[in-house]
Tab-separated table of C-alpha atoms and ligand atoms in Angstrom:
chain	number	residue	atom	x	y	z
J	5	MET	CA	66.258	-171.434	-129.721
J	6	PHE	CA	63.047	-169.594	-130.452
J	7	TRP	CA	59.708	-169.670	-128.466
J	8	ASN	CA	57.861	-168.441	-131.418
J	9	THR	CA	59.705	-169.032	-134.653
J	10	ALA	CA	57.035	-167.678	-137.010
J	11	MET	CA	56.955	-164.299	-135.342
J	12	GLU	CA	60.703	-164.002	-134.264
J	13	THR	CA	62.098	-164.548	-137.798
J	14	ILE	CA	59.150	-163.138	-139.725
J	15	SER	CA	60.334	-161.687	-143.198
J	16	ALA	CA	60.544	-157.982	-143.733
J	17	ALA	CA	57.513	-157.939	-145.997
J	18	ASP	CA	55.189	-160.107	-143.772
J	19	LEU	CA	56.332	-157.834	-140.841
J	20	GLU	CA	55.463	-154.772	-142.682
J	21	ALA	CA	52.011	-155.976	-143.654
J	22	LEU	CA	51.278	-157.219	-140.251
J	23	GLN	CA	52.429	-153.721	-138.719
J	24	ILE	CA	50.057	-152.048	-140.973
J	25	LYS	CA	47.291	-154.233	-140.030
J	26	ARG	CA	47.853	-153.892	-136.296
J	27	LEU	CA	48.510	-150.286	-136.400
J	28	LYS	CA	45.137	-149.679	-138.003
J	29	TRP	CA	43.472	-151.850	-135.267
J	30	THR	CA	45.351	-149.765	-132.578
J	31	LEU	CA	44.028	-146.591	-134.215
J	32	HIS	CA	40.674	-147.879	-134.070
J	33	GLN	CA	40.979	-148.936	-130.529
J	34	THR	CA	42.236	-145.501	-129.513
J	35	GLN	CA	39.035	-143.989	-130.594
J	36	ASN	CA	37.326	-145.271	-127.379
J	37	VAL	CA	39.783	-142.875	-125.423
J	38	ALA	CA	38.461	-139.199	-125.190
J	39	LEU	CA	42.187	-138.029	-125.114
J	40	TYR	CA	42.848	-139.584	-128.474
J	41	ARG	CA	39.736	-138.599	-130.203
J	42	SER	CA	40.542	-134.849	-129.468
J	43	LYS	CA	44.219	-135.367	-130.314
J	44	LEU	CA	43.578	-136.864	-133.753
J	45	LYS	CA	40.839	-134.108	-134.300
J	46	GLU	CA	43.496	-131.437	-133.542
J	47	ALA	CA	46.186	-132.982	-135.472
J	48	GLY	CA	43.727	-133.149	-138.523
J	49	VAL	CA	44.152	-136.917	-139.019
J	50	ALA	CA	41.231	-139.405	-139.489
J	51	PRO	CA	42.041	-143.238	-138.638
J	52	GLY	CA	41.258	-144.042	-142.241
J	53	ASP	CA	44.327	-141.531	-143.381
J	54	ILE	CA	46.784	-144.000	-142.169
J	55	LYS	CA	47.553	-146.262	-144.930
J	56	THR	CA	51.359	-147.113	-144.659
J	57	LEU	CA	54.031	-147.175	-141.834
J	58	GLU	CA	55.303	-143.853	-143.074
J	59	ASP	CA	51.819	-142.179	-142.372
J	60	ALA	CA	52.397	-143.013	-138.743
J	61	ALA	CA	54.724	-139.787	-138.713
J	62	LYS	CA	51.344	-137.812	-139.126
J	63	LEU	CA	50.080	-138.997	-135.869
J	64	PRO	CA	50.366	-137.007	-132.647
J	65	PHE	CA	53.050	-138.088	-129.762
J	66	THR	CA	51.669	-139.050	-126.319
J	67	THR	CA	53.692	-137.936	-123.490
J	68	LYS	CA	53.872	-139.199	-119.970
J	69	LYS	CA	52.251	-135.956	-118.548
J	70	GLU	CA	49.199	-136.795	-120.593
J	71	LEU	CA	48.926	-140.194	-119.241
J	72	GLN	CA	49.506	-138.681	-115.639
J	73	ALA	CA	46.537	-136.286	-116.408
J	74	GLY	CA	44.339	-138.977	-117.021
J	75	TYR	CA	44.796	-140.553	-113.663
J	76	PRO	CA	43.214	-142.961	-112.727
J	77	PHE	CA	41.286	-144.684	-115.745
J	78	GLY	CA	41.048	-141.742	-118.294
J	79	LEU	CA	43.249	-143.829	-120.843
J	80	LEU	CA	41.428	-147.019	-120.829
J	81	ALA	CA	39.758	-147.985	-124.126
J	82	VAL	CA	37.627	-150.923	-122.667
J	83	PRO	CA	35.147	-151.018	-119.757
J	84	LEU	CA	36.551	-151.602	-116.179
J	85	ARG	CA	34.939	-155.133	-116.322
J	86	GLN	CA	37.132	-156.162	-118.909
J	87	ILE	CA	40.331	-155.118	-116.948
J	88	VAL	CA	41.554	-157.984	-115.000
J	89	ARG	CA	44.696	-156.446	-113.474
J	90	ILE	CA	46.267	-152.876	-112.905
J	91	HIS	CA	49.783	-151.919	-112.376
J	92	THR	CA	51.108	-148.325	-111.838
J	93	THR	CA	54.559	-146.600	-112.566
J	94	SER	CA	56.259	-145.689	-109.557
J	95	GLY	CA	55.041	-142.076	-109.445
J	96	THR	CA	58.453	-140.443	-108.250
J	97	THR	CA	57.462	-137.523	-110.409
J	98	GLY	CA	53.829	-136.485	-109.741
J	99	LYS	CA	50.848	-138.863	-109.891
J	100	PRO	CA	51.589	-142.352	-111.146
J	101	THR	CA	50.284	-143.647	-114.339
J	102	VAL	CA	47.680	-146.509	-114.016
J	103	VAL	CA	48.098	-149.325	-116.558
J	104	GLY	CA	45.125	-151.624	-117.250
J	105	TYR	CA	45.432	-154.992	-118.701
J	106	THR	CA	42.722	-157.186	-120.381
J	107	ARG	CA	43.114	-160.944	-120.306
J	108	GLY	CA	44.351	-160.633	-123.732
J	109	ASP	CA	46.903	-158.177	-122.557
J	110	LEU	CA	48.329	-160.556	-119.915
J	111	GLU	CA	48.611	-163.295	-122.652
J	112	SER	CA	50.588	-160.951	-124.963
J	113	TRP	CA	52.671	-159.828	-122.149
J	114	SER	CA	53.689	-163.329	-121.048
J	115	GLU	CA	54.228	-164.501	-124.517
J	116	LEU	CA	56.742	-161.526	-125.132
J	117	ILE	CA	58.699	-162.247	-121.909
J	118	ALA	CA	58.716	-166.132	-122.956
J	119	ARG	CA	60.391	-165.178	-126.147
J	120	ASN	CA	63.156	-163.228	-124.303
J	121	LEU	CA	63.981	-165.976	-121.669
J	122	VAL	CA	64.070	-168.785	-124.392
J	123	MET	CA	66.182	-166.328	-126.573
J	124	VAL	CA	68.814	-166.340	-123.725
J	125	GLY	CA	69.097	-169.968	-123.444
J	126	LEU	CA	66.434	-170.601	-120.722
J	127	SER	CA	64.066	-173.667	-120.666
J	128	ASP	CA	62.003	-175.636	-118.539
J	129	GLU	CA	65.024	-177.117	-117.144
J	130	ASP	CA	65.882	-173.907	-115.179
J	131	VAL	CA	65.336	-172.558	-111.664
J	132	PHE	CA	64.455	-168.819	-112.019
J	133	GLN	CA	64.764	-166.638	-109.160
J	134	ASN	CA	62.722	-163.285	-109.646
J	135	ALA	CA	64.167	-161.079	-107.045
J	136	VAL	CA	62.387	-157.781	-107.939
J	137	ASN	CA	59.602	-156.084	-106.213
J	138	TYR	CA	56.279	-157.649	-106.849
J	139	GLY	CA	52.935	-155.759	-106.567
J	140	LEU	CA	52.209	-152.626	-108.545
J	141	PHE	CA	55.758	-152.478	-109.964
J	142	THR	CA	55.394	-154.406	-113.402
J	143	GLY	CA	58.892	-156.194	-112.977
J	144	GLY	CA	57.747	-158.905	-110.503
J	145	LEU	CA	54.590	-160.189	-112.164
J	146	GLY	CA	55.632	-159.606	-115.646
J	147	PHE	CA	58.585	-161.991	-115.446
J	148	HIS	CA	56.781	-164.294	-113.221
J	149	TYR	CA	54.082	-165.251	-115.590
J	150	GLY	CA	56.545	-165.454	-118.399
J	151	ALA	CA	58.833	-167.610	-116.898
J	152	GLU	CA	56.013	-169.890	-115.692
J	153	LYS	CA	54.640	-170.014	-119.337
J	154	VAL	CA	58.233	-171.443	-120.422
J	155	GLY	CA	57.857	-173.970	-117.769
J	156	MET	CA	60.544	-172.839	-115.493
J	157	THR	CA	60.624	-173.483	-111.898
J	158	VAL	CA	59.887	-169.932	-110.476
J	159	VAL	CA	60.999	-168.857	-107.198
J	160	PRO	CA	59.341	-165.623	-106.220
J	161	SER	CA	61.734	-164.330	-103.826
J	162	ALA	CA	60.865	-160.561	-104.399
J	163	THR	CA	63.369	-158.148	-102.661
J	164	GLY	CA	65.081	-157.708	-99.510
J	165	ASN	CA	66.678	-160.073	-96.895
J	166	THR	CA	69.718	-160.670	-98.956
J	167	GLN	CA	71.135	-163.315	-96.872
J	168	ARG	CA	67.907	-165.515	-97.487
J	169	GLN	CA	68.145	-164.668	-101.209
J	170	ILE	CA	71.689	-166.338	-101.139
J	171	GLU	CA	70.250	-169.378	-99.277
J	172	MET	CA	67.560	-169.715	-101.812
J	173	ILE	CA	70.036	-169.739	-104.596
J	174	GLU	CA	72.064	-172.253	-102.968
J	175	ASP	CA	69.479	-174.583	-101.601
J	176	PHE	CA	67.230	-174.495	-104.576
J	177	GLY	CA	69.834	-174.691	-107.163
J	178	VAL	CA	68.954	-171.356	-108.980
J	179	THR	CA	70.212	-171.250	-112.354
J	180	ALA	CA	68.926	-167.884	-113.551
J	181	ILE	CA	68.272	-164.703	-111.544
J	182	HIS	CA	66.405	-161.584	-112.437
J	183	CYS	CA	66.992	-158.265	-110.429
J	184	THR	CA	68.300	-154.770	-110.871
J	185	PRO	CA	71.992	-154.422	-111.590
J	186	SER	CA	72.597	-152.530	-108.434
J	187	TYR	CA	70.910	-155.313	-106.469
J	188	ALA	CA	72.809	-157.735	-108.122
J	189	MET	CA	76.093	-155.975	-107.103
J	190	HIS	CA	74.880	-155.889	-103.490
J	191	LEU	CA	73.906	-159.656	-103.759
J	192	ALA	CA	77.602	-160.264	-104.924
J	193	GLU	CA	78.966	-158.240	-102.013
J	194	VAL	CA	77.194	-160.180	-99.396
J	195	ALA	CA	77.901	-163.575	-101.041
J	196	GLU	CA	81.516	-162.513	-100.994
J	197	SER	CA	81.543	-161.541	-97.560
J	198	THR	CA	79.847	-164.716	-96.428
J	199	GLY	CA	81.944	-167.115	-98.751
J	200	ALA	CA	78.809	-168.429	-100.736
J	201	GLU	CA	79.660	-169.488	-103.925
J	202	LEU	CA	76.474	-169.605	-105.949
J	203	ALA	CA	77.791	-172.291	-107.840
J	204	THR	CA	74.577	-173.050	-109.775
J	205	LEU	CA	73.787	-169.700	-111.178
J	206	LYS	CA	74.567	-169.404	-114.877
J	207	THR	CA	72.356	-166.482	-116.299
J	208	GLY	CA	71.655	-163.042	-114.886
J	209	ILE	CA	68.897	-160.789	-116.281
J	210	PHE	CA	69.290	-157.185	-115.064
J	211	GLY	CA	66.969	-154.273	-115.964
J	212	ALA	CA	64.851	-151.340	-114.752
J	213	GLU	CA	68.141	-149.195	-114.551
J	214	PRO	CA	70.629	-148.324	-117.297
J	215	TRP	CA	74.077	-150.204	-116.730
J	216	SER	CA	77.276	-150.051	-118.405
J	217	GLU	CA	79.579	-152.623	-120.031
J	218	SER	CA	81.896	-152.299	-117.388
J	219	MET	CA	79.322	-153.095	-114.907
J	220	ARG	CA	78.495	-156.093	-117.043
J	221	SER	CA	81.835	-157.653	-116.730
J	222	GLU	CA	82.097	-156.906	-113.091
J	223	LEU	CA	78.758	-158.593	-112.487
J	224	GLU	CA	79.750	-161.568	-114.584
J	225	GLY	CA	82.901	-161.952	-112.755
J	226	ARG	CA	81.593	-161.821	-109.335
J	227	LEU	CA	78.266	-163.789	-109.757
J	228	GLY	CA	79.583	-166.227	-112.549
J	229	VAL	CA	76.877	-165.533	-114.696
J	230	THR	CA	76.265	-164.340	-118.299
J	231	ALA	CA	74.556	-161.135	-117.925
J	232	PHE	CA	71.709	-159.978	-120.258
J	233	ASP	CA	70.283	-156.404	-120.490
J	234	SER	CA	66.320	-156.242	-120.229
J	235	TYR	CA	64.331	-153.002	-120.848
J	236	GLY	CA	60.764	-152.289	-120.601
J	237	LEU	CA	58.491	-149.812	-119.383
J	238	SER	CA	55.116	-149.996	-117.641
J	239	GLU	CA	53.324	-147.559	-120.047
J	240	MET	CA	53.700	-150.520	-122.495
J	241	TYR	CA	53.245	-153.773	-120.370
J	242	GLY	CA	56.261	-153.527	-118.322
J	243	PRO	CA	59.492	-155.502	-118.765
J	244	GLY	CA	60.239	-157.319	-121.933
J	245	VAL	CA	59.872	-154.533	-124.496
J	246	ALA	CA	63.413	-155.128	-125.767
J	247	PHE	CA	66.007	-157.717	-124.604
J	248	GLU	CA	69.511	-158.810	-125.575
J	249	CYS	CA	70.003	-162.095	-127.481
J	250	PRO	CA	73.232	-164.175	-126.972
J	251	GLU	CA	75.028	-161.780	-129.228
J	252	ARG	CA	74.876	-159.225	-126.586
J	253	ASP	CA	75.254	-156.219	-128.979
J	254	GLY	CA	72.001	-154.519	-129.062
J	255	LEU	CA	68.491	-155.269	-127.816
J	256	HIS	CA	65.841	-157.114	-129.784
J	257	ILE	CA	62.439	-155.473	-129.748
J	258	TRP	CA	59.489	-157.377	-130.771
J	259	HIS	CA	58.345	-155.526	-133.915
J	260	ASP	CA	55.201	-157.528	-134.458
J	261	SER	CA	54.011	-155.837	-131.061
J	262	TYR	CA	55.781	-152.381	-130.939
J	263	LEU	CA	56.292	-150.006	-133.937
J	264	VAL	CA	59.539	-148.262	-133.042
J	265	GLU	CA	60.587	-144.867	-134.155
J	266	ILE	CA	63.543	-142.864	-133.153
J	267	ILE	CA	63.102	-139.189	-133.102
J	268	ASP	CA	65.197	-135.916	-132.567
J	269	PRO	CA	63.876	-135.037	-128.722
J	270	ALA	CA	64.177	-131.184	-129.634
J	271	THR	CA	62.348	-131.158	-133.040
J	272	GLY	CA	60.273	-134.507	-133.032
J	273	GLU	CA	61.847	-135.244	-136.521
J	274	VAL	CA	62.080	-139.008	-137.261
J	275	LEU	CA	65.817	-140.150	-137.231
J	276	GLY	CA	67.170	-142.981	-139.634
J	277	PRO	CA	68.965	-146.001	-138.241
J	278	GLY	CA	72.401	-145.313	-136.702
J	279	GLU	CA	71.193	-142.004	-135.436
J	280	ARG	CA	70.648	-141.660	-131.645
J	281	GLY	CA	67.666	-140.080	-130.389
J	282	GLU	CA	64.521	-140.625	-128.252
J	283	LEU	CA	62.678	-144.021	-128.564
J	284	VAL	CA	59.087	-143.730	-129.403
J	285	ILE	CA	56.853	-146.711	-129.331
J	286	THR	CA	53.391	-147.335	-130.769
J	287	PRO	CA	52.192	-150.576	-129.156
J	288	LEU	CA	50.374	-152.629	-131.669
J	289	VAL	CA	48.432	-155.258	-129.666
J	290	LYS	CA	47.585	-153.406	-126.465
J	291	GLU	CA	43.975	-153.736	-125.900
J	292	ALA	CA	43.222	-152.023	-122.623
J	293	MET	CA	45.380	-149.035	-122.885
J	294	PRO	CA	46.455	-148.358	-126.715
J	295	LEU	CA	49.070	-145.760	-127.122
J	296	LEU	CA	50.002	-143.547	-130.012
J	297	ARG	CA	53.743	-142.640	-130.430
J	298	TYR	CA	54.556	-142.723	-126.944
J	299	ARG	CA	57.569	-140.757	-126.036
J	300	THR	CA	59.573	-142.953	-123.634
J	301	GLY	CA	62.166	-140.323	-122.694
J	302	ASP	CA	64.779	-143.049	-123.439
J	303	ILE	CA	67.893	-142.343	-125.655
J	304	THR	CA	69.058	-145.049	-127.966
J	305	MET	CA	68.934	-145.686	-131.778
J	306	LEU	CA	67.828	-148.395	-134.247
J	307	MET	CA	70.931	-150.499	-135.367
J	308	GLU	CA	71.839	-150.490	-139.010
J	309	GLU	CA	72.314	-154.126	-139.452
J	310	ASP	CA	69.851	-156.969	-138.927
J	311	CYS	CA	71.214	-159.250	-136.026
J	312	PRO	CA	73.098	-162.624	-137.043
J	313	CYS	CA	70.674	-164.665	-134.782
J	314	GLY	CA	67.845	-164.054	-137.192
J	315	ARG	CA	65.452	-161.834	-135.188
J	316	GLY	CA	65.717	-158.891	-137.287
J	317	ARG	CA	66.646	-155.231	-136.340
J	318	LYS	CA	67.814	-154.371	-133.021
J	319	ILE	CA	67.971	-150.996	-130.889
J	320	ALA	CA	71.192	-149.932	-129.049
J	321	ARG	CA	71.515	-150.352	-125.284
J	322	ILE	CA	69.861	-147.376	-123.699
J	323	THR	CA	72.409	-144.641	-122.934
J	324	GLY	CA	70.368	-142.592	-120.652
J	325	ARG	CA	67.259	-140.801	-120.326
J	326	SER	CA	66.312	-137.358	-121.453
J	327	ASP	CA	65.158	-136.623	-117.826
J	328	ASP	CA	68.082	-138.313	-116.125
J	329	MET	CA	70.466	-136.405	-118.051
J	330	LEU	CA	72.001	-133.625	-116.070
J	331	VAL	CA	73.088	-130.344	-117.549
J	332	ILE	CA	76.015	-128.912	-115.287
J	333	ARG	CA	77.640	-125.887	-116.411
J	334	GLY	CA	76.112	-126.433	-119.873
J	335	ILE	CA	77.550	-129.856	-120.391
J	336	ASN	CA	75.153	-133.063	-120.627
J	337	VAL	CA	76.216	-135.620	-118.241
J	338	PHE	CA	74.664	-139.120	-117.726
J	339	PRO	CA	75.301	-140.850	-114.367
J	340	SER	CA	76.299	-143.993	-116.531
J	341	GLN	CA	79.422	-142.260	-117.625
J	342	ILE	CA	80.285	-141.627	-114.061
J	343	GLU	CA	79.875	-145.012	-113.173
J	344	HIS	CA	81.685	-146.394	-116.305
J	345	VAL	CA	84.755	-144.246	-115.030
J	346	LEU	CA	84.949	-145.318	-111.679
J	347	LEU	CA	84.520	-149.199	-112.574
J	348	GLY	CA	87.550	-148.603	-114.695
J	349	LEU	CA	89.880	-147.592	-111.618
J	350	PRO	CA	90.938	-150.446	-109.445
J	351	GLU	CA	91.720	-147.980	-106.468
J	352	VAL	CA	87.945	-147.353	-105.913
J	353	GLY	CA	84.693	-149.365	-105.563
J	354	GLU	CA	81.600	-149.402	-107.532
J	355	GLN	CA	79.456	-147.387	-105.119
J	356	PHE	CA	79.197	-143.543	-105.498
J	357	MET	CA	76.889	-140.647	-104.774
J	358	VAL	CA	76.529	-137.389	-106.728
J	359	TYR	CA	75.818	-134.105	-105.282
J	360	ILE	CA	74.951	-130.944	-107.473
J	361	ASP	CA	74.970	-127.643	-105.769
J	362	ARG	CA	74.801	-124.003	-107.150
J	363	VAL	CA	77.583	-122.095	-105.483
J	364	LYS	CA	77.805	-118.355	-106.552
J	365	HIS	CA	75.868	-119.011	-109.678
J	366	LEU	CA	78.119	-121.982	-110.662
J	367	ASP	CA	77.144	-125.501	-110.622
J	368	GLU	CA	79.301	-127.609	-108.582
J	369	MET	CA	79.330	-131.474	-108.790
J	370	THR	CA	80.816	-133.628	-105.931
J	371	ILE	CA	81.431	-137.144	-106.249
J	372	GLU	CA	81.589	-139.542	-103.060
J	373	VAL	CA	83.256	-142.754	-103.927
J	374	GLU	CA	84.060	-145.465	-101.790
J	375	MET	CA	87.777	-146.793	-101.800
J	376	SER	CA	88.268	-150.463	-102.842
J	377	ARG	CA	89.145	-152.650	-99.819
J	378	ALA	CA	92.466	-153.429	-101.543
J	379	GLY	CA	93.203	-149.844	-102.075
J	380	PHE	CA	92.371	-148.710	-98.689
J	381	SER	CA	96.076	-148.239	-97.025
J	382	GLY	CA	94.916	-145.300	-94.664
J	383	GLU	CA	98.179	-143.413	-95.665
J	384	LEU	CA	97.404	-139.830	-96.283
J	385	GLN	CA	99.686	-139.039	-99.260
J	386	ASP	CA	98.101	-142.196	-100.859
J	387	LEU	CA	94.760	-140.712	-100.603
J	388	ALA	CA	95.619	-137.535	-102.048
J	389	ARG	CA	97.329	-139.419	-105.046
J	390	ILE	CA	94.114	-141.429	-105.718
J	391	GLN	CA	91.774	-138.493	-105.208
J	392	LYS	CA	93.708	-136.640	-107.961
J	393	HIS	CA	93.612	-139.691	-110.356
J	394	VAL	CA	89.908	-140.095	-109.948
J	395	ALA	CA	89.264	-136.478	-110.559
J	396	GLY	CA	91.519	-136.543	-113.527
J	397	ALA	CA	89.907	-139.591	-114.937
J	398	LEU	CA	86.352	-137.932	-114.569
J	399	HIS	CA	87.595	-134.745	-115.976
J	400	ASN	CA	88.958	-136.503	-119.089
J	401	ALA	CA	85.503	-138.408	-119.629
J	402	LEU	CA	83.145	-135.703	-118.852
J	403	GLY	CA	84.901	-132.679	-119.830
J	404	LEU	CA	83.938	-131.171	-116.376
J	405	ARG	CA	85.982	-130.601	-113.166
J	406	THR	CA	84.701	-132.317	-110.017
J	407	THR	CA	85.323	-132.552	-106.444
J	408	VAL	CA	86.038	-135.956	-105.269
J	409	LYS	CA	85.694	-137.360	-101.922
J	410	LEU	CA	87.113	-140.706	-100.940
J	411	VAL	CA	84.929	-142.429	-98.359
J	412	GLU	CA	85.455	-145.846	-96.520
J	413	PRO	CA	84.477	-149.046	-98.149
J	414	GLY	CA	80.713	-149.813	-97.039
J	415	SER	CA	79.721	-146.406	-95.957
J	416	LEU	CA	77.622	-145.137	-98.922
J	417	PRO	CA	74.004	-146.373	-99.002
J	418	ARG	CA	73.049	-149.486	-100.978
J	419	PHE	CA	69.845	-149.600	-103.225
J	420	GLU	CA	67.676	-152.785	-103.265
J	421	GLY	CA	65.306	-151.197	-105.824
J	422	LYS	CA	66.127	-148.480	-108.445
J	423	ALA	CA	69.497	-146.752	-107.439
J	424	ARG	CA	69.158	-143.158	-106.545
J	425	ARG	CA	72.603	-141.798	-106.782
J	426	ILE	CA	72.091	-138.388	-107.764
J	427	VAL	CA	71.151	-135.431	-105.478
J	428	ASP	CA	70.438	-132.377	-107.107
J	429	ARG	CA	70.398	-129.486	-104.639
J	430	ARG	CA	70.446	-126.704	-107.141
J	431	GLY	CA	66.579	-125.993	-106.818
J	432	ALA	CA	66.694	-126.129	-103.010
J	433	LEU	CA	67.279	-122.541	-102.158
G	521	LIG	ZN1	70.020	-161.329	-132.022
């Protein structure tokens, strides 16, 4: 099913023409922003120099730091009276980025979310529980308006009070839920401990954190849903930038609204399909806050083949963030790799914490992981055997020796928003 057949199945030639037209419009729009006037001048590019999509490579990149430096309204290309809403990023690393929306932006954003929701098989027959933070975080209102646009019955449950969330699913006959994957796991645990069956749930949409294929099968098994990956970032509109279709092999990104490039994060050179690098996006329809070649920090690649569903070229699932990536004794480690290993071991649960210390100039990584309830016999020699097994599996996957500490089921922190499983104490001396 398509929400907007003409745009979702646009031919390559028509798409290219549309992208060029919209890129030129976007360039024009950026000229209302002092930062872009000076950046283009510095790069020696005039808006009129951009005639083909390849010319986009002449344009300067935009970084998160530049957006932060523009706090609060320095990046807006329209007067404040045309801004009807603002959101912000979480601001965990310095000042948040403020994102402004015109009425037209809110319309475009809901349109893209509506495409995603219909793509995964949802319709006005569905009851949609939106179990993410409302407010300044874009995930809440973004999905809310997209789901309403499709005509779904929206339950704006937001986060917290898991027992009540479970009652809502059962009492309202909720068929689709949107939340973070870590909150979904928590929901499954609480549902299991209370014997709730969540029989009406069929679709799970999980985003705002990277999650692995093994977590997918875990969530699908425990919640009884088909799980879809959702990718977004507030600097664009929020969620809904890219989304899995029923093929669940890569994510569709709406090329009529986002010009996608993959670059080598070290050199800035544009990479071809099949080559993994940093995702760079130029939004093509944003009115309030146009951006040129925004460096997302997310690692992915453009896939080589068009998707059999008819919606064109996809990007691969995000395999990490350049700033989430840990460098331990010179080796690159993504938290998702650790999660993948632990989910493959029946003796331990899916909850873990990672601590990184510098001991005598050497990086030491300690991983605390909960035993699974079934594997928790309490026998000491059993504990030593499991510990060795987990450490060995991590060593194989990461190429690093780690210290593994087994802890009791239920003793590690649960996260209702974004999981914060990494504690890097190397700078704390
Ligand atoms: Zn597809």
